[in-house]
XYZ file of C-alpha atoms in Angstrom:
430
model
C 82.870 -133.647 83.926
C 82.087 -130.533 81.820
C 78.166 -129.403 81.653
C 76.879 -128.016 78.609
C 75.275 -124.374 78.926
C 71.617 -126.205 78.048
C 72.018 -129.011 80.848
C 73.293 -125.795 83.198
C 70.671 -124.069 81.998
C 67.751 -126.671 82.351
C 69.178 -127.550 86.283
C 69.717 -123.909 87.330
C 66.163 -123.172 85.884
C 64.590 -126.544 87.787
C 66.408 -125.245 90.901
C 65.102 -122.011 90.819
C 61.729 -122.870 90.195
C 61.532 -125.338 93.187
C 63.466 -122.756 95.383
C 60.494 -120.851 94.447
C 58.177 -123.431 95.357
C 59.756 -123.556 98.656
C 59.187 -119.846 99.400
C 55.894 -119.923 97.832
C 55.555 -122.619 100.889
C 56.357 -120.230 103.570
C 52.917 -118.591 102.796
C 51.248 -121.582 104.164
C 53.607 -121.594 107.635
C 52.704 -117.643 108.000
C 49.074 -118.335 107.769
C 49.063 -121.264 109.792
C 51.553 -119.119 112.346
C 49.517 -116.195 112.501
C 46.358 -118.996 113.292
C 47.526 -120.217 116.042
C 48.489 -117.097 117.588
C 45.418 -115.280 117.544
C 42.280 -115.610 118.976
C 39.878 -118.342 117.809
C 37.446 -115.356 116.294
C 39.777 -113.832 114.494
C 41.196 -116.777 112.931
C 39.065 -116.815 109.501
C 40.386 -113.157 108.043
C 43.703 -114.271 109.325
C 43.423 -116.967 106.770
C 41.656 -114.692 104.206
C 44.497 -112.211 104.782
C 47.055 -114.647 103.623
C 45.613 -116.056 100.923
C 44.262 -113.392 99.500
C 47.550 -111.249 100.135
C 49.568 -113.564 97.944
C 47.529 -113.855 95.605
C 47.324 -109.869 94.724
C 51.016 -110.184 95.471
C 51.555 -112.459 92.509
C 49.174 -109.882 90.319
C 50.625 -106.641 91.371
C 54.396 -107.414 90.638
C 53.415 -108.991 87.145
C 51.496 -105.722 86.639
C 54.681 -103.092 87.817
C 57.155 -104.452 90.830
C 59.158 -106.722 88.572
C 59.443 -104.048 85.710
C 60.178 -100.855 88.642
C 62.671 -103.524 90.375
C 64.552 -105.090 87.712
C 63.543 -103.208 84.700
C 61.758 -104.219 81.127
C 57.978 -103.759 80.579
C 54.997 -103.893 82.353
C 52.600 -107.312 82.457
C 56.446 -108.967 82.090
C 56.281 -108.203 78.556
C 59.033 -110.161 76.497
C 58.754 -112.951 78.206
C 57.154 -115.584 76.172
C 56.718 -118.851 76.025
C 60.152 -119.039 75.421
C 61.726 -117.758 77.821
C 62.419 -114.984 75.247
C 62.767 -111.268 76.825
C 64.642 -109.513 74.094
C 67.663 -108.811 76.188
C 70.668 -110.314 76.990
C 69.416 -112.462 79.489
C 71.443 -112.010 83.093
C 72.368 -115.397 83.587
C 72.003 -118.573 82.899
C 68.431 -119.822 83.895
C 65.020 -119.263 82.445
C 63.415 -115.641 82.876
C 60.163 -116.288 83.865
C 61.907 -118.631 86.671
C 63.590 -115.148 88.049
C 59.972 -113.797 87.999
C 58.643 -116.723 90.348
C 61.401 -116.801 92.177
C 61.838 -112.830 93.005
C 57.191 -112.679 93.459
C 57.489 -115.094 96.057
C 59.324 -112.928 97.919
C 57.079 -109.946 97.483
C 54.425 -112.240 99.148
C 56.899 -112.898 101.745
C 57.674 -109.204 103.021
C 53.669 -108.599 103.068
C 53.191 -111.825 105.223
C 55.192 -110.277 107.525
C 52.731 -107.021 108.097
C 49.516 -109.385 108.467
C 50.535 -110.881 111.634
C 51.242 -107.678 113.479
C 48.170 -105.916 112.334
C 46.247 -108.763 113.564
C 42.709 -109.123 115.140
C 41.533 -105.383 114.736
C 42.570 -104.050 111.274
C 39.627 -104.004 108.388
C 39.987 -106.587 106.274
C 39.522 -104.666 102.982
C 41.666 -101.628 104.119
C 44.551 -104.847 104.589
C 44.122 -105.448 101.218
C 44.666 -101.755 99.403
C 47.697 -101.928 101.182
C 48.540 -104.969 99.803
C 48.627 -103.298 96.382
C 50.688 -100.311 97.217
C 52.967 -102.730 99.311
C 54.038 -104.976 96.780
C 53.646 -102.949 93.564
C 55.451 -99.999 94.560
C 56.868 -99.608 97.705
C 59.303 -102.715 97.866
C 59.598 -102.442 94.037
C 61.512 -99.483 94.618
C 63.315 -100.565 97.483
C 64.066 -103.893 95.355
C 65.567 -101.626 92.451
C 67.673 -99.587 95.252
C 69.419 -102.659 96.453
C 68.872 -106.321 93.967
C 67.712 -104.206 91.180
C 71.228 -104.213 89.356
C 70.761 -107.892 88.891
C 73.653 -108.841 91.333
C 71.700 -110.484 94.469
C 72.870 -109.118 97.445
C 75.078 -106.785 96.387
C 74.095 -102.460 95.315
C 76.470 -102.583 92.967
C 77.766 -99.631 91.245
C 74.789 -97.675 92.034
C 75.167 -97.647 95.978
C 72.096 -97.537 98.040
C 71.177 -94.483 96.343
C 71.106 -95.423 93.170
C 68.033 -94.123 90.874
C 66.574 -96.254 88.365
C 64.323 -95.432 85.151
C 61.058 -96.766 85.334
C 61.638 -97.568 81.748
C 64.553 -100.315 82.060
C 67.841 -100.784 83.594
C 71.100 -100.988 82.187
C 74.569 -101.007 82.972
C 75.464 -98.008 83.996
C 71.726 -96.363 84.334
C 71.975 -95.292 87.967
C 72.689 -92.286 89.342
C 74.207 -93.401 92.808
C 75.090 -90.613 95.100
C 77.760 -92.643 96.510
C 78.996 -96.468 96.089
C 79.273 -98.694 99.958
C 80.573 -101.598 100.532
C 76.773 -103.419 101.153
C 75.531 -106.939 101.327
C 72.800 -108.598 102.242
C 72.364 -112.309 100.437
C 69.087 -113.265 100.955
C 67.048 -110.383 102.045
C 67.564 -109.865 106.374
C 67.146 -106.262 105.233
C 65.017 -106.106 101.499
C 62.653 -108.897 102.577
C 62.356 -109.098 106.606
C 63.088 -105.710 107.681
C 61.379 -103.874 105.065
C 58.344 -106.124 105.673
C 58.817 -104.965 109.448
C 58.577 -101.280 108.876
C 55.840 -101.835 107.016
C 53.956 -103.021 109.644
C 55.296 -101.347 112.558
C 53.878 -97.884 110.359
C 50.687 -99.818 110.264
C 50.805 -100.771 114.115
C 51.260 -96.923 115.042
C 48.434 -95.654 113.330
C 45.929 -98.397 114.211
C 46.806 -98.752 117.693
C 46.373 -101.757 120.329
C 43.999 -104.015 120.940
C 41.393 -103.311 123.448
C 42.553 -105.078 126.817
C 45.946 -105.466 126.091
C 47.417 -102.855 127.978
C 45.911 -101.385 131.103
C 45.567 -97.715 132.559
C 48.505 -98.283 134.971
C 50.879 -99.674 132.139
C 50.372 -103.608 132.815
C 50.535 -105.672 129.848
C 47.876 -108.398 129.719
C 48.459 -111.495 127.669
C 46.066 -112.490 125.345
C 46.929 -116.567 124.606
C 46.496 -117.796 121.376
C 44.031 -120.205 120.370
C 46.088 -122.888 118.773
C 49.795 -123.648 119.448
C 49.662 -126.861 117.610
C 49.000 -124.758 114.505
C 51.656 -122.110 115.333
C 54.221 -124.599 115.988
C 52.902 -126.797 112.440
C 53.589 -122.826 110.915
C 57.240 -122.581 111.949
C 57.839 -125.780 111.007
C 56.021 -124.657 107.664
C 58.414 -121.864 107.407
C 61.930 -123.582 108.896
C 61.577 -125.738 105.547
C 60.527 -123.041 103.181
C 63.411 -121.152 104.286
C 65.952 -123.615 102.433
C 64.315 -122.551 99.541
C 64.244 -118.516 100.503
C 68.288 -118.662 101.134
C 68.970 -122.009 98.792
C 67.453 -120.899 95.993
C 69.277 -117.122 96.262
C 72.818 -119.040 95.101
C 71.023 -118.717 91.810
C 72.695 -121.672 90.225
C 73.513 -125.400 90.793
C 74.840 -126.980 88.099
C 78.804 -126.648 88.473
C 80.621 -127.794 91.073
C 81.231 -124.578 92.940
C 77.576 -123.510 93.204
C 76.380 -126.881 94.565
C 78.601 -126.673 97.468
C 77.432 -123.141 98.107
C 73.666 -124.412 98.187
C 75.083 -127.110 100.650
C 76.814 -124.623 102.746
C 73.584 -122.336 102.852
C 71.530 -125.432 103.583
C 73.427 -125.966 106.410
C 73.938 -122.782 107.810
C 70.384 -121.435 107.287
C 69.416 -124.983 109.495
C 72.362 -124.622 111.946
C 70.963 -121.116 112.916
C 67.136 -121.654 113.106
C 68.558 -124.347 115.774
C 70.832 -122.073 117.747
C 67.784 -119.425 117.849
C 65.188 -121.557 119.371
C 67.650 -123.317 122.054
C 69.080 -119.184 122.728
C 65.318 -118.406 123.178
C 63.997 -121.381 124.947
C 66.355 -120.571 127.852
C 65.917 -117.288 128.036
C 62.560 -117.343 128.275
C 63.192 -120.045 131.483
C 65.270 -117.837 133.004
C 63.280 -114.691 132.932
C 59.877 -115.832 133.202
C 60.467 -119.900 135.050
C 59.001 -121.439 132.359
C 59.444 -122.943 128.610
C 57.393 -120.458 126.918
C 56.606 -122.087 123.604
C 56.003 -118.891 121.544
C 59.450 -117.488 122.360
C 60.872 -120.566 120.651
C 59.085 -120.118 118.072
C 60.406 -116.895 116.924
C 63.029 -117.395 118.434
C 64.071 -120.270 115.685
C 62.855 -117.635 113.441
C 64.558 -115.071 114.856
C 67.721 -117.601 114.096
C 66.535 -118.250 110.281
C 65.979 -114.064 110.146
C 70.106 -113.539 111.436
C 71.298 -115.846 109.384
C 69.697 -115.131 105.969
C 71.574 -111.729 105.470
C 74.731 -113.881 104.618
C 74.478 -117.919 104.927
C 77.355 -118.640 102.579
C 80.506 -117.419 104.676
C 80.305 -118.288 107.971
C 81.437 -121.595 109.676
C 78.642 -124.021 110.791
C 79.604 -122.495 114.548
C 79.407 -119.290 113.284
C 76.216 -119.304 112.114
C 74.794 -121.427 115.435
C 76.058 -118.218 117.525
C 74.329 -115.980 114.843
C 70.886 -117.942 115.412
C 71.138 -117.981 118.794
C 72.208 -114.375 119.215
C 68.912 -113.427 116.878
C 66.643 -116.024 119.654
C 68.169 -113.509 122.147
C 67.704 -110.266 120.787
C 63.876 -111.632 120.241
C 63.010 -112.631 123.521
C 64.360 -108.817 124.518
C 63.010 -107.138 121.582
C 59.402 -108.714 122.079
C 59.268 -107.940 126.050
C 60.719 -103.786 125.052
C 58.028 -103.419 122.105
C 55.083 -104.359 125.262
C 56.567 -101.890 127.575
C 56.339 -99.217 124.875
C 52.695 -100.407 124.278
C 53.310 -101.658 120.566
C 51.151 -104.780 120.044
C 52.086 -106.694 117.347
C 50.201 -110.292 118.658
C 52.713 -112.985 116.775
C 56.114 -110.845 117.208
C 56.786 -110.111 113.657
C 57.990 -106.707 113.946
C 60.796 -107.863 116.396
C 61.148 -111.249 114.306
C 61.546 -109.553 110.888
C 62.513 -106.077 111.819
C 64.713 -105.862 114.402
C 66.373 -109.187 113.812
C 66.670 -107.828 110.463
C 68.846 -105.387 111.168
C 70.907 -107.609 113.158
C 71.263 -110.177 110.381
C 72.862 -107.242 108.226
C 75.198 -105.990 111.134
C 76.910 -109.554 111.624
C 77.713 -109.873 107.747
C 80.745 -108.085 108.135
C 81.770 -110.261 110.658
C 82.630 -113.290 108.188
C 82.121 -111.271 104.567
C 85.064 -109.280 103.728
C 82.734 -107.638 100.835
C 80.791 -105.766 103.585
C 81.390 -102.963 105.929
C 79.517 -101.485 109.166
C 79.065 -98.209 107.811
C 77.715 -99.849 104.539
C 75.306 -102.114 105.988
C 74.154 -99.228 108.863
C 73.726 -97.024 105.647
C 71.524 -99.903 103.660
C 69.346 -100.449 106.907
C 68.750 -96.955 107.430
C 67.759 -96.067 103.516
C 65.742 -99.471 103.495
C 63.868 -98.601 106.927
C 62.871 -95.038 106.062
C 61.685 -95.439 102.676
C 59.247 -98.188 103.764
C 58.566 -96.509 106.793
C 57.519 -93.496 105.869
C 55.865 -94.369 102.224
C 53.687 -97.003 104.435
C 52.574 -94.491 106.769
C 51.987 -92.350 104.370
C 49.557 -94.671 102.623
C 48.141 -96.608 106.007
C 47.258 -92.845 106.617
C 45.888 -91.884 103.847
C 43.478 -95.226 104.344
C 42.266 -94.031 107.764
C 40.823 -90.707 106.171
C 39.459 -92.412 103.337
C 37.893 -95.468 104.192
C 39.063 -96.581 108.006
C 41.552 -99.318 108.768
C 40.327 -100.170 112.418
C 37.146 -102.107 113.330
C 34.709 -100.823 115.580
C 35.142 -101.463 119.461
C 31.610 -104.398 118.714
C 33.202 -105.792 115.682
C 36.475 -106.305 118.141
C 35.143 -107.955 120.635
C 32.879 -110.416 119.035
C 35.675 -110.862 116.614
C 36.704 -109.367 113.109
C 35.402 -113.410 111.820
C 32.271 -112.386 111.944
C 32.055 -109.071 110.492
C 34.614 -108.863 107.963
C 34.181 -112.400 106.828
C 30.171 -113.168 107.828
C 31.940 -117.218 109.481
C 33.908 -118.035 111.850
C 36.994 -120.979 111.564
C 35.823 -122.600 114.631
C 31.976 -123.067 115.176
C 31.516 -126.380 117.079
C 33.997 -124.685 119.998
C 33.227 -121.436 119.610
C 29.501 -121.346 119.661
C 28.621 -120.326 115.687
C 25.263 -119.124 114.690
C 23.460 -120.046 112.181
């Protein structure tokens, strides 16, 4: 049966926007992720953190990201009630359903640097970060990669490519040199950029107090609520339907609704292989069924798999999972021994994961090459890398990012946020 362009339009539009919903979702399963896997006194800014980090997220990118990334004004002006932006519009959905869709995923990368920055980092220091983060810094990144309006692909531009400030149009790049790059979802634009984000910040704030002694051990420091970090990655397994769903862009024919089925599946098949991979890993090295490397490592799975859930077989994409739970479990144990402490993993979830999800697309995407996707990594890495240290810097001189060695150990609750999330257990004061 043939479907009008308005019905198309209407369902690709209602798809998108609960995609988006979906995604916006995933903010939830971070915070309640990043809960459970801190300390019980540092629990209230973790939850302050997340809210308040979307929330500028959402502001920022109406403000500049969307117009730096995929060109037209600032304060998305042209699109009105509607859907009007003056253009041609880029397909066939609603424009101010792109806008949700592609802010969500701003929030998403920043989510990514609260966790690792966790239970020592000034709140407000967090939050000017938050600015730069997501109304600049993967803006530009953004325009580098999705910013030709072709998700997942650079385009003509390559990963070079230069964009006006001003507006984008066919043909307004000025690419150095075209590869053969991919990445569907965002294993590389989203995760990984998120990642060197926050390993930048994790250099220049340094580790907790305790967690690494004089003679090199590495103390663990349990978190205070599993129950909540497993609810989180539940949280986040859903919204993740959405994340890699929602980025077929479209529904309504016949072709694109067994894509979305296909990515369902996938995106499920290797959040499952992850977690099993990591489960027994963990029993092998360390004799037990350590819950928290399940949990990333099913996250781990969902990171592999989102670079490119459309091509490969259900199998496929279960060995892609499960070879991201792996690389987790080793990734997580290697960033201790070099004394980086990121407390929930997110650096070896998001970043190095990351860069594994790109390296396997070639494997089932004939649109992608090695070289490519090394060459996308590296330009998406260093940009965010450096820019964020340049900025996390910059924060240190002016104003401080690290709490004082009191304010640590009575817990960054209490002085950043003047309450603590647990005061019947953990002794509040009036």
């Amino acid at each position: 049966m043939e479907i009008t362009f308005e019905l198309g339009y209407a369902l690709d539009t209602f798809y998108f926007l609960i995609c988006g919903a979906f995604v916006m979702w995933m903010a939830a399963g971070f915070t309640m992720l990043e809960a459970g896997l801190v300390r019980a006194k540092n629990t209230t800014e973790i939850l302050t953190k997340n809210v308040s980090l979307y929330a500028i997220a959402c502001i920022m990118y109406m403000v500049c990201g969307y117009a730096i990334m995929y060109g037209g004004g600032f304060f998305l002006e042209g699109i009105t009630a509607d859907g009007a932006t003056g253009i041609a519009e880029p397909a066939g959905y609603a424009p101010s359903a792109d806008f949700y869709f592609q802010v969500v995923f701003v929030a998403t990368a920043m989510s990514i640097v609260s966790g690792a920055v966790a239970e020592r980092m000034k709140l407000w220091a967090f939050l000017a970060f938050t600015v730069v983060l997501t109304g600049f810094i993967y803006p530009m990144e953004g325009a580098w990669t999705w910013g030709n309006g072709v998700a997942g692909s650079m385009g003509e531009c390559g990963v070079f490519g230069l964009y006006s400030l001003g507006g984008i149009e066919e043909g307004a790049c000025a690419g150095i040199t075209s590869f053969n790059w991919s990445d569907f979802a965002g294993s590389g634009i989203v995760h990984m950029a998120g990642a060197a984000a926050a390993l930048a910040g994790v250099l220049v704030l340094g580790a907790r107090k305790g967690k690494y002694s004089a003679d090199g051990k590495v103390n663990a420091i349990p978190g205070s609520n599993l129950p909540l970090a497993t609810l989180g990655t539940f949280i986040l397994w859903m919204g993740w339907f959405g994340f890699n769903g929602g980025s077929v862009l479209a529904t309504a024919s016949v072709e694109s609704a067994n894509s979305v089925a296909v990515v369902f599946m996938n995106t499920n098949a290797a959040a499952a292989g992850g977690l099993v991979a990591a489960l027994i890993l963990a029993r092998v090295l360390f004799g037990k069924a350590d819950l928290t490397m399940a949990l990333n490592g099913a996250l781990a799975g969902l990171v592999a798999i989102t670079a490119e859930p459309s091509t490969p077989t259900p199998l496929q994409a279960t060995l892609f999972g499960a070879l991201g739970g792996l690389v987790v479990v080793g990734s997580i144990i290697a960033l201790d021994k070099l004394k980086i402490d990121d407390p929930v993993g997110a650096i070896s979830v998001h970043g190095v994961v990351g860069l594994l999800g790109l390296l396997l697309v070639p494997a089932t995407n004939d649109g992608a090459d090695i070289v490519g996707q090394l060459v996308g990594a590296l330009t998406i890495f260093v940009w965010v890398f450096v820019t964020s240290l340049v900025v996390w810097m910059a924060l240190k001189a002016v104003i401080g990012i690290r709490v004082s060695e009191e304010e640590e150990f009575e817990g960054v609750d209490l002085s950043e946020c003047g309450l603590e999330a647990y005061p019947d257990f953990t002794g509040g004061r009036s």
